[in-house]
């Protein structure tokens, strides 16, 4: 299945389908890369060839044992009088007892599971739910500690200097440092071989480019900044409404479109 189509309305619905998970090969939001999609198909074919070879070898062995018990027919008087012993021997060598011919049993046909027409809608619904959970996990595991550390350092500074409180400039500076720390950590993880932050790894999601390859650090850093701006803009309600109607057509959030990245479920090994 190279592309998503109405294959279930064709006679091919009665044949086994590869990939077995019914995900088209060009579905970049499911497969890590085109190589992974093709490897999954070739692996299934390879396993089928091995299974068929073992089946054929076992039956050829049993057939050979029965062939050894075949008694060649003795030449009759008519054959002896033919004088053409070469032709007689040739016919005798080509003699096959029909009772010993074993026809291999055909492997049972697997009935293909009909493809649901709304599979894509359910797929993106699951991803959106996982992305929301991953976002809260990232805020708890990365952004929250980034906010706590400045307060710890602030307490140390106040204790050393003997002051009672920090200035507004110092508080603003610590907040900026916390956000930069958050963006750097998220970008470093998304551009690494993990292809995702702590929250995305827990929810089994990954971020790639359109070809399924890991994105660069600067691209991931830019994406996280845009994601923060877009996320906080949702509190104004109007951007959230625009995002809702845009997502119905593009199946992407604003920061995914602007950074030209793809996020989807991680392929199970």
Phi, psi and omega in degrees: 000100184278316180230157178289127182204177180273059181291337181287350176266009180246168177297345181291351181296337181274359180255151174298142186246139172240138358294153184292339178273004175064020177268123180302151182296332182269012178278087185291344180275356175250312182275145176298320180201172177296325179297320179295321179295314180292324179296322178298319179292312182296324178298318178295320178295318180299317179295323179293320178297316179297316180296318180292323179295317177297322179294314182294322180294318180295321181283330177291327177294315179293324178292324179294325178294323179285328178294329180292341180271356182286132178260120180295139181291143179284141179295137179273181185295324181296321178293321181295327181278353181292327179080348179260079185292332181296316179293323179295315179297323180295318178294324180292322179292329181273005182290132178228130178278117183301334183289339183266355180283122181251118177272125181297143178287137178288136178297144181298137179283134178269124179284127181290138177283125181303138181278128179287136183292331183259028181296325182293321179295317179294324181297311181290329176297317178295320181294318179299317179297319180291325179293322177296317178295321179295323179297316179292324178295320178296320178295325181282321186272335184242306186289321180297312175299327179295331176282327183289319183301317178301323179293325177294314179294325178297319178298323178293318181296316180296322179293324181284315183278341180081011178278162181267331181208163179273158176281165180296324179296319179294319179296316178298319179297318178294323178295319178296318178298320179298316179294318179298319177300317179297314181295321181294315180297314180296318180294321180296321180286321181289332179269357180273185179293343178288331178060029179181160179281183179302314181297319180291324177294322178294320180273006177058049175243161178210156181244131178219176170276187184291343179263003178086012181263155177299147180272163181283166181295315182295326177292318178293322179296316178296320180297319181290325176295315179295322180298320179295315180296317180294317182298316179288336178290341179295337179294343177276001174069311183300312176300327178293321178294318178297320178297322181299312181286328177291322181293330180297331181264315186267339185059028179223150172276166185302315184290335174289321178292315183292326179269356178055047180243165180234133177234133182201185182287141180287137181292132180284131181282000000 
